Amino acid sequence: PTEAGYYEKYGQAFLRLVDGRPTPSPLHIDAANGVGAPQVRKLAAAINSPYFTADVSNSDTETLGRLNIDCGADYVKSNQRAPAGMVLKPGSRYCSFDGDADRIVYYFVDEHGTFRLLDGDKISTLVATYLRDLVATAGIDDLHVGVVQTAYANGSSTSYIKDTLKLPTAFAKTGVKHLHHEAEKMSIGVYFEANGHGTVLFGPSAVARLRDATPQTPAQADAIQRLWILRDLINESVGDAMSDMLLVEAILICKDWTLSQWNAAYTDLPSRLLKVVVADRTIFKTTNAEQTLTSPADLQNVVDSLVGKFPRGRSFVRPSGTEDAVRVYAEAATRADCDQLAYSVAGAVFDKAGGRGERPAEFL
């Protein structure tokens, strides 16, 4: 494998998918002052097509201390705002890599100037929708699409996958290695963490079904060919921001969708992620893909009681992997309910499970 080979493989697969479709507007890319900046420019040069025009910002890879500062996928997702150096305009399309270019999120501003984020959950549902439709058109028996998420996936995305797309879902512990393992159990497995890190796996059974398929109509032949091309476009080994970007771009071009149309598939529930500093994080044990506490005793019952007070409420507590703290995630139907739930659960954790230091005033 070489850099040139990467650009050739993914670039040519991208062009084969979008051939004959309307060309999109330029894509404005925040490269987080990281390794993706020079590489995405090389990718655009290799593709050399109006189907992919990249305007790269935050591309300073020479100055020490600039990496991910006020920019990058994590900054944009955490702060729900544009990165430094980019002024968002309605109708334009934007995405951010993280510093080492393995994560990607999209975003735009609507006609009212409101910031709209398209994170890993949105990418996952977009890809799953496109694959589901191709599989249905291909008419191949025993070829199925499934989606793997973590507990941090927004509840609206899970409901959309289950209730609208009618696709099976599985939950895995946080970390792409855990999602990858679950996706390997599926015929075609789509997995993305909410932070924008993920990919798609075509299992051995899916490859065999595609190889042995005998299309009966031109539509079936086209769908099968597109599934093969998608497999060439996807970095199945780990997923990376550039190949995921080309995957999203290809799907949007093929569907002739704007970012606003993509975003309209479902509306995220308001969510809040908090940190609670504790004396000993090792006392926190979880099950059910980190969604349910088994220790400390009875703390999960307290969480369940608080969740039950709020429409569409959901909350979980999981220990940090790096510091003596726990993460509290909460979501609910309204922002006010979400915040009340999050700060109530955080307060319960602090009071009942060894909160350290002064109790934060915002905890309920």
Coordinates of C-alpha atoms in Angstrom, one line a residue:
P1 CA 0.0 0.0 0.0
T2 CA 1.2 3.5 -0.9
E3 CA -0.2 7.0 -0.7
A4 CA -0.7 7.0 -4.4
G5 CA -2.4 3.7 -4.2
Y6 CA -4.8 5.0 -1.6
Y7 CA -5.8 8.0 -3.7
E8 CA -6.2 5.8 -6.8
K9 CA -8.3 3.1 -5.1
Y10 CA -10.7 5.4 -3.2
G11 CA -10.7 8.2 -5.8
Q12 CA -11.6 5.9 -8.7
A13 CA -14.3 4.1 -6.7
F14 CA -15.8 7.5 -5.8
L15 CA -15.9 8.6 -9.4
R16 CA -17.5 5.4 -10.6
L17 CA -20.3 5.8 -8.1
V18 CA -21.1 9.5 -9.0
D19 CA -20.6 9.3 -12.7
G20 CA -23.4 11.0 -14.6
R21 CA -24.9 12.7 -11.5
P22 CA -25.1 16.5 -10.9
T23 CA -21.9 18.0 -9.6
P24 CA -22.0 19.3 -6.0
S25 CA -20.8 22.6 -4.6
P26 CA -17.4 22.8 -3.0
L27 CA -16.8 21.1 0.3
H28 CA -15.2 23.3 3.0
I29 CA -12.9 21.1 5.1
D30 CA -11.5 22.0 8.6
A31 CA -8.4 19.8 8.8
A32 CA -7.7 20.6 12.5
N33 CA -4.1 21.7 11.6
G34 CA -3.4 18.0 11.4
V35 CA -2.1 15.3 9.1
G36 CA -5.3 15.4 7.0
A37 CA -4.6 18.8 5.6
P38 CA -1.9 18.0 3.1
Q39 CA -3.4 14.5 2.4
V40 CA -6.9 15.7 1.5
R41 CA -5.3 18.2 -0.9
K42 CA -3.4 15.4 -2.6
L43 CA -6.6 13.4 -2.7
A44 CA -8.5 16.2 -4.5
A45 CA -5.6 16.6 -6.9
A46 CA -5.6 12.9 -7.7
I47 CA -9.4 12.8 -8.2
N48 CA -9.1 15.9 -10.4
S49 CA -12.8 16.2 -11.0
P50 CA -15.6 18.8 -10.4
Y51 CA -17.3 16.0 -8.4
F52 CA -14.8 16.8 -5.5
T53 CA -13.7 20.3 -5.0
A54 CA -12.1 20.9 -1.5
D55 CA -11.5 24.2 0.2
V56 CA -9.2 23.4 3.1
S57 CA -9.0 25.5 6.3
N58 CA -6.9 25.0 9.5
S59 CA -4.0 23.4 7.6
D60 CA -1.1 24.7 9.6
T61 CA 1.0 21.6 10.2
E62 CA 4.2 23.5 10.9
T63 CA 3.5 25.6 14.0
L64 CA 3.8 23.7 17.3
G65 CA 0.7 23.7 19.5
R66 CA -1.9 24.4 16.8
L67 CA -3.2 20.8 16.5
N68 CA -7.0 20.6 17.3
I69 CA -6.9 24.1 18.9
D70 CA -10.3 25.7 18.4
C71 CA -10.9 23.4 15.5
G72 CA -11.3 19.8 14.5
A73 CA -14.2 17.3 14.8
D74 CA -14.2 17.0 18.6
Y75 CA -14.2 20.8 19.0
V76 CA -17.1 21.3 16.6
K77 CA -19.1 18.5 18.1
S78 CA -18.5 19.5 21.7
N79 CA -19.1 23.2 21.2
Q80 CA -21.8 23.0 18.5
R81 CA -20.1 25.8 16.6
A82 CA -17.9 26.5 13.6
P83 CA -14.1 26.0 14.1
A84 CA -11.8 29.0 14.1
G85 CA -11.0 30.3 10.6
M86 CA -14.4 29.3 9.0
V87 CA -17.4 31.6 8.5
L88 CA -20.4 29.5 7.8
K89 CA -22.8 30.6 5.1
P90 CA -26.3 29.1 4.4
G91 CA -26.3 26.7 1.5
S92 CA -22.6 25.8 1.8
R93 CA -21.3 22.5 3.0
Y94 CA -18.7 21.9 5.8
C95 CA -16.9 19.1 7.5
S96 CA -14.2 18.7 10.1
F97 CA -11.5 16.0 10.6
D98 CA -9.8 15.5 13.9
G99 CA -6.1 15.9 14.2
D100 CA -5.1 12.4 13.0
A101 CA -7.9 12.3 10.5
D102 CA -9.8 9.2 11.7
R103 CA -12.9 11.1 12.7
I104 CA -15.3 13.3 10.7
V105 CA -18.4 15.3 11.3
Y106 CA -20.4 17.5 8.9
Y107 CA -22.3 20.7 9.6
F108 CA -24.0 23.7 8.1
V109 CA -26.0 26.8 9.0
D110 CA -29.7 27.0 8.0
E111 CA -31.4 30.0 6.5
H112 CA -31.9 31.4 10.0
G113 CA -28.2 31.1 10.7
T114 CA -28.7 28.2 13.2
F115 CA -25.8 25.8 13.4
R116 CA -26.7 22.2 12.5
L117 CA -24.4 19.3 13.3
L118 CA -24.3 16.0 11.3
D119 CA -22.3 13.7 13.6
G120 CA -21.4 10.0 13.5
D121 CA -25.0 9.1 14.3
K122 CA -26.2 11.0 11.2
I123 CA -23.4 9.5 9.1
S124 CA -24.3 6.0 10.2
T125 CA -28.0 6.5 9.4
L126 CA -27.2 8.0 6.0
V127 CA -24.9 5.1 5.0
A128 CA -27.4 2.5 6.4
T129 CA -30.2 4.0 4.4
Y130 CA -28.3 4.0 1.2
L131 CA -27.1 0.4 1.7
R132 CA -30.6 -0.8 2.8
D133 CA -32.1 0.6 -0.4
L134 CA -29.4 -0.9 -2.7
V135 CA -29.8 -4.3 -1.0
A136 CA -33.6 -4.2 -1.4
T137 CA -33.2 -3.3 -5.1
A138 CA -30.6 -6.0 -5.6
G139 CA -33.1 -8.6 -4.5
I140 CA -30.4 -10.9 -3.0
D141 CA -31.7 -13.3 -0.3
D142 CA -29.9 -13.4 3.0
L143 CA -28.1 -10.1 2.4
H144 CA -28.9 -7.8 5.3
V145 CA -27.7 -4.5 6.7
G146 CA -27.3 -3.9 10.5
V147 CA -26.1 -1.0 12.6
V148 CA -23.8 -1.0 15.7
Q149 CA -23.9 2.0 18.1
T150 CA -22.6 2.9 21.5
A151 CA -24.6 4.2 24.5
Y152 CA -23.6 7.7 23.4
A153 CA -25.7 7.4 20.3
N154 CA -28.6 9.8 20.4
G155 CA -31.9 8.1 21.1
S156 CA -33.5 9.6 18.1
S157 CA -31.0 7.9 15.8
T158 CA -31.7 4.5 17.4
S159 CA -35.4 5.0 17.0
Y160 CA -35.0 6.0 13.4
I161 CA -32.9 2.9 12.6
K162 CA -35.3 0.6 14.3
D163 CA -38.7 2.2 13.5
T164 CA -38.2 3.9 10.2
L165 CA -35.4 2.0 8.5
K166 CA -36.5 -1.3 10.1
L167 CA -32.9 -2.4 10.5
P168 CA -31.4 -4.5 13.3
T169 CA -29.3 -2.6 15.8
A170 CA -26.7 -3.8 18.3
F171 CA -24.9 -1.9 21.1
A172 CA -21.3 -2.2 22.0
K173 CA -19.0 -0.7 24.6
T174 CA -17.3 2.6 23.7
G175 CA -14.3 2.3 21.5
V176 CA -14.2 1.3 17.8
K177 CA -12.6 -2.0 18.5
H178 CA -15.8 -3.1 20.3
L179 CA -18.0 -1.8 17.6
H180 CA -15.9 -3.5 14.9
H181 CA -16.2 -6.8 16.7
E182 CA -20.1 -6.5 16.8
A183 CA -20.2 -5.4 13.1
E184 CA -18.3 -8.5 12.2
K185 CA -21.3 -10.6 13.3
M186 CA -23.5 -8.9 10.6
S187 CA -23.8 -9.5 6.9
I188 CA -23.2 -5.8 6.2
G189 CA -22.4 -4.0 9.4
V190 CA -22.4 -0.2 9.7
Y191 CA -20.8 1.3 12.8
F192 CA -19.9 4.8 13.8
E193 CA -19.3 6.4 17.2
A194 CA -21.2 9.6 17.7
N195 CA -17.8 11.4 17.5
G196 CA -17.5 10.5 13.8
H197 CA -15.2 7.5 13.9
G198 CA -16.4 4.4 12.0
T199 CA -16.8 2.4 8.8
V200 CA -18.8 -0.4 7.1
L201 CA -17.9 -4.1 7.1
F202 CA -18.9 -6.5 4.3
G203 CA -18.8 -9.9 5.9
P204 CA -17.8 -13.1 4.1
S205 CA -21.4 -14.1 3.6
A206 CA -22.2 -10.7 2.0
V207 CA -19.2 -11.0 -0.4
A208 CA -20.3 -14.6 -1.3
R209 CA -23.9 -13.5 -1.9
L210 CA -22.8 -10.6 -4.1
R211 CA -20.3 -12.8 -6.0
D212 CA -22.9 -15.5 -6.7
A213 CA -25.8 -13.1 -7.5
T214 CA -27.5 -13.3 -10.9
P215 CA -29.4 -10.1 -11.7
Q216 CA -32.7 -10.5 -13.4
T217 CA -33.2 -6.8 -14.3
P218 CA -31.1 -3.8 -15.2
A219 CA -32.0 -2.2 -11.8
Q220 CA -30.7 -5.3 -10.0
A221 CA -27.5 -5.3 -12.0
D222 CA -26.9 -1.6 -11.2
A223 CA -27.6 -2.1 -7.4
I224 CA -25.2 -5.1 -7.3
Q225 CA -22.5 -3.2 -9.1
R226 CA -22.9 -0.2 -6.8
L227 CA -22.6 -2.5 -3.7
W228 CA -19.3 -3.8 -5.2
I229 CA -18.1 -0.2 -5.8
L230 CA -19.0 0.8 -2.3
R231 CA -16.9 -2.0 -0.9
D232 CA -14.0 -0.5 -2.8
L233 CA -14.7 3.0 -1.5
I234 CA -14.9 2.0 2.1
N235 CA -11.9 1.5 4.4
E236 CA -13.0 -1.6 6.1
S237 CA -9.9 -2.1 8.2
V238 CA -10.4 0.8 10.6
G239 CA -12.3 3.7 8.9
D240 CA -10.6 7.1 8.3
A241 CA -11.9 10.6 7.8
M242 CA -11.0 10.9 4.1
S243 CA -12.6 7.6 2.9
D244 CA -15.6 8.3 5.1
M245 CA -15.8 11.7 3.6
L246 CA -15.8 10.3 0.1
L247 CA -18.5 7.8 1.1
V248 CA -20.8 10.6 2.4
E249 CA -20.1 12.7 -0.6
A250 CA -20.9 9.9 -3.0
I251 CA -24.2 9.1 -1.3
L252 CA -25.3 12.7 -1.2
I253 CA -24.4 13.1 -4.9
C254 CA -26.3 9.9 -5.8
K255 CA -29.3 11.0 -3.8
D256 CA -29.0 14.6 -4.9
W257 CA -29.4 15.7 -1.3
T258 CA -28.3 18.9 0.4
L259 CA -27.0 18.7 4.0
S260 CA -30.4 20.2 5.1
Q261 CA -32.2 17.3 3.4
W262 CA -29.9 14.8 5.1
N263 CA -30.4 16.4 8.5
A264 CA -34.2 16.3 8.1
A265 CA -34.3 12.5 8.4
Y266 CA -34.7 12.8 12.2
T267 CA -34.2 15.4 14.9
D268 CA -31.7 14.7 17.7
L269 CA -33.0 14.7 21.3
P270 CA -31.3 17.4 23.5
S271 CA -28.4 15.7 25.3
R272 CA -25.9 16.6 28.0
L273 CA -22.6 15.0 28.9
L274 CA -21.1 15.8 32.3
K275 CA -18.1 14.8 34.3
V276 CA -18.2 13.9 38.0
V277 CA -14.9 13.7 39.9
V278 CA -14.9 10.7 42.3
A279 CA -12.6 9.3 44.8
D280 CA -12.3 5.9 43.1
R281 CA -13.6 5.2 39.6
T282 CA -12.9 1.5 39.9
I283 CA -16.0 1.0 42.1
F284 CA -18.2 1.7 39.0
K285 CA -19.0 -1.4 37.1
T286 CA -21.4 -1.6 34.1
T287 CA -23.2 -4.1 31.9
N288 CA -25.5 -3.9 28.8
A289 CA -22.8 -2.1 26.7
E290 CA -22.1 0.3 29.5
Q291 CA -25.7 1.5 29.8
T292 CA -26.5 -0.1 33.2
L293 CA -24.6 0.1 36.5
T294 CA -24.1 -3.1 38.5
S295 CA -22.0 -1.3 41.1
P296 CA -22.2 0.8 43.4
A297 CA -25.2 -1.1 44.7
D298 CA -28.6 0.6 44.2
L299 CA -27.2 3.6 42.2
Q300 CA -28.8 2.3 39.0
N301 CA -32.2 2.2 40.8
V302 CA -31.7 5.9 41.6
V303 CA -30.8 6.6 37.9
D304 CA -33.9 4.7 36.7
S305 CA -36.1 6.6 39.1
L306 CA -34.9 9.9 37.8
V307 CA -35.1 8.9 34.2
G308 CA -38.7 7.9 34.7
K309 CA -39.7 11.4 35.5
F310 CA -38.9 12.8 32.0
P311 CA -40.6 12.1 28.6
R312 CA -38.1 10.2 26.4
G313 CA -35.6 10.3 29.2
R314 CA -32.4 8.2 29.1
S315 CA -29.3 8.4 31.2
F316 CA -26.3 6.3 32.0
V317 CA -23.1 6.5 34.1
R318 CA -19.8 5.0 33.1
P319 CA -16.3 5.3 34.5
S320 CA -13.6 7.3 32.7
G321 CA -10.8 5.2 31.3
T322 CA -8.1 7.7 32.1
E323 CA -9.0 9.7 35.3
D324 CA -10.8 9.3 38.6
A325 CA -14.1 10.5 37.2
V326 CA -17.3 9.2 35.7
R327 CA -19.2 10.4 32.7
V328 CA -22.9 11.1 33.0
Y329 CA -24.9 11.2 29.8
A330 CA -28.5 12.3 29.7
E331 CA -31.1 13.0 27.0
A332 CA -34.8 13.9 27.1
A333 CA -37.5 15.4 25.0
T334 CA -36.7 19.1 25.9
R335 CA -33.5 20.9 26.7
A336 CA -34.9 21.9 30.2
D337 CA -35.8 18.3 31.0
C338 CA -32.5 17.0 29.6
D339 CA -30.5 19.4 31.8
Q340 CA -32.5 18.7 34.9
L341 CA -32.1 14.9 34.4
A342 CA -28.3 15.3 33.7
Y343 CA -27.6 17.4 36.8
S344 CA -29.9 15.3 39.0
V345 CA -28.0 12.1 38.0
A346 CA -24.7 13.8 38.4
G347 CA -25.8 15.0 41.9
A348 CA -26.8 11.5 42.9
V349 CA -23.5 10.1 41.7
F350 CA -21.6 12.7 43.7
D351 CA -23.6 12.2 46.9
K352 CA -23.9 8.4 46.8
A353 CA -20.7 7.2 45.2
G354 CA -17.8 9.2 46.6
G355 CA -17.8 12.6 44.9
R356 CA -14.5 14.3 45.5
G357 CA -14.0 18.0 46.3
E358 CA -16.6 20.7 46.6
R359 CA -20.0 19.7 45.3
P360 CA -20.6 21.6 42.0
A361 CA -23.4 24.2 42.5
E362 CA -25.2 23.1 39.3
F363 CA -25.7 19.5 40.5
L364 CA -29.2 18.9 41.7

